[in-house]
Amino acid sequence: MTIMPVIVMIFVFVPAIVLMVSMPYLSRETISFGVTVSAVQFHSEPLRQMRKSYARISATLHPILFIICIICLLYGDEHSKQQSWITVTYSLAMVVISLVINISYRFKMKSLLPMLPAAPEPSIMAVDTGFRKRNIGLSSIWFLIHVLIIVVTIVTVLRNYDLIPDQIPIHYNSSWNVDGYAAKSYSTVFMPTIMQVLITLLFIFENWSIRRVKQQVQPTDPNRSIRQDVTYRRTWSYFMITASFLIVILFSVVQLNMISLLNMNFAIPIILIIIALIILYAFALTFWAGQGESRLERSADHSNVRPVHDDDDKWRLGMIYFNRKDPNLIVKKRLGVGWGLNFGHPVSWLFWLGIVVLLVVVR
C-alpha cells in the first residue's frame, strides 16, 4: 500500500471534478446545456433550478466514483499493472458519467425551451471589421524557445549515447521503483523527443487557431463583446505558450532521467510540480474567464434577444459541431472551455487519423 498514487489522483482529478460540477455556471449566458437561449431565458427560474440540479447530481456521482477509485488504489497491487488499469477505468467511467449527465440535461433543456419567455431574433448584426488587426495573442515565434530546449536535449543525449545502459527504464510503479525496461535503441531513447516535437506542433496549431477562429459579436453590446473576445483569446494564447513550454521541459526531464543523466530523486519532484502548475493554471483561467469569455465583464442588463450564433442544428448532442458549409476548422466549444473541431471540415478527419496513426506507431 502506498499513498503516492492517491496524491497524484487528487492533483489531477479533483480539479476536473470541480470543473464538471461547476460547468453550468461557467457557460455563456446565451448557451444552456448546449441549447441557444437569450440572457433573460438563461437567468429564468426554471434554468436556475436546472443548473442547481445538474451540480447536485454531478457533485454526488463523481465524488462517489472517485472514492471507489481511491480505495481500489490503496488496496491494489502496486507491483503490477493493476493500478494503471484502475486509473484508466476510472478515467473512462468519469467521462461516460459526464456525457450521460450532459446529454440527459440537453434533452431536458430542449423540452423546457418552449415554456420559457419567448425571445425574438436579432434585428441587427454586429461585425468587427478590425478583428484581424487586433493584438489577440502571442506570436508563434515564442515557440522557438521550445525548439531550443529540444535541440539542447538532443545534443546532450547524443554526446552521452555510448554511456547509456543497454536496458533503459521506461515504467515505474507507484513507489517509483523501476518495473519495466526496454532495449537501448535510438527509437527508445528519443521517444520523449518525438513527443516534444508533436506536442509543440500541436500547440503551435492551437495558438494559430486562437488568432483566426471566427468571431461572434453580440449586437446588444458589441463593444463589450469585442473586449471579452479579445481578452479571452489573449489569455488562452498565453496559456498555450506557457503550458507547452512546461510540457517540453517535462519530457526533457523524463528523457534525461531515463538514460541516467538525471537523478531520480531530482526528476520526480520536477515532474510533479510541472503537472501541478499546468493543472492549476488551466483551473484558475477557466474560473476567471469561463466558457467563451462568459465571466469577463458580465453585464447586469439581460437581453431577451436570441444571439446571432443560433446554430443548434449544427451541434450534435450539443457537443460536436458538424457543418460542411462552414469553412472554419476551429470553433468555440459549447460543452467545456476553449475551442474544438468542425467535424464537417475534411481536415478534422485527417487530424484524428493522424492521432490514430501516432498511437499505433508509439505502441
Coordinates of C-alpha atoms in Angstrom, one line a residue, residues 33 35 143 151 181 186 204 227 259 306 326:
F33 CA -26.8 22.8 -21.7
V35 CA -29.0 24.9 -26.4
F143 CA 7.9 28.5 -29.8
V151 CA 17.8 20.8 -29.6
Y181 CA 12.7 -1.9 -19.2
Y186 CA 17.6 5.3 -31.0
I204 CA 1.5 25.9 -32.5
R227 CA -13.4 43.3 -25.4
I259 CA 19.1 7.5 -19.7
R306 CA -31.6 35.4 -29.3
D326 CA -18.7 26.4 -42.5

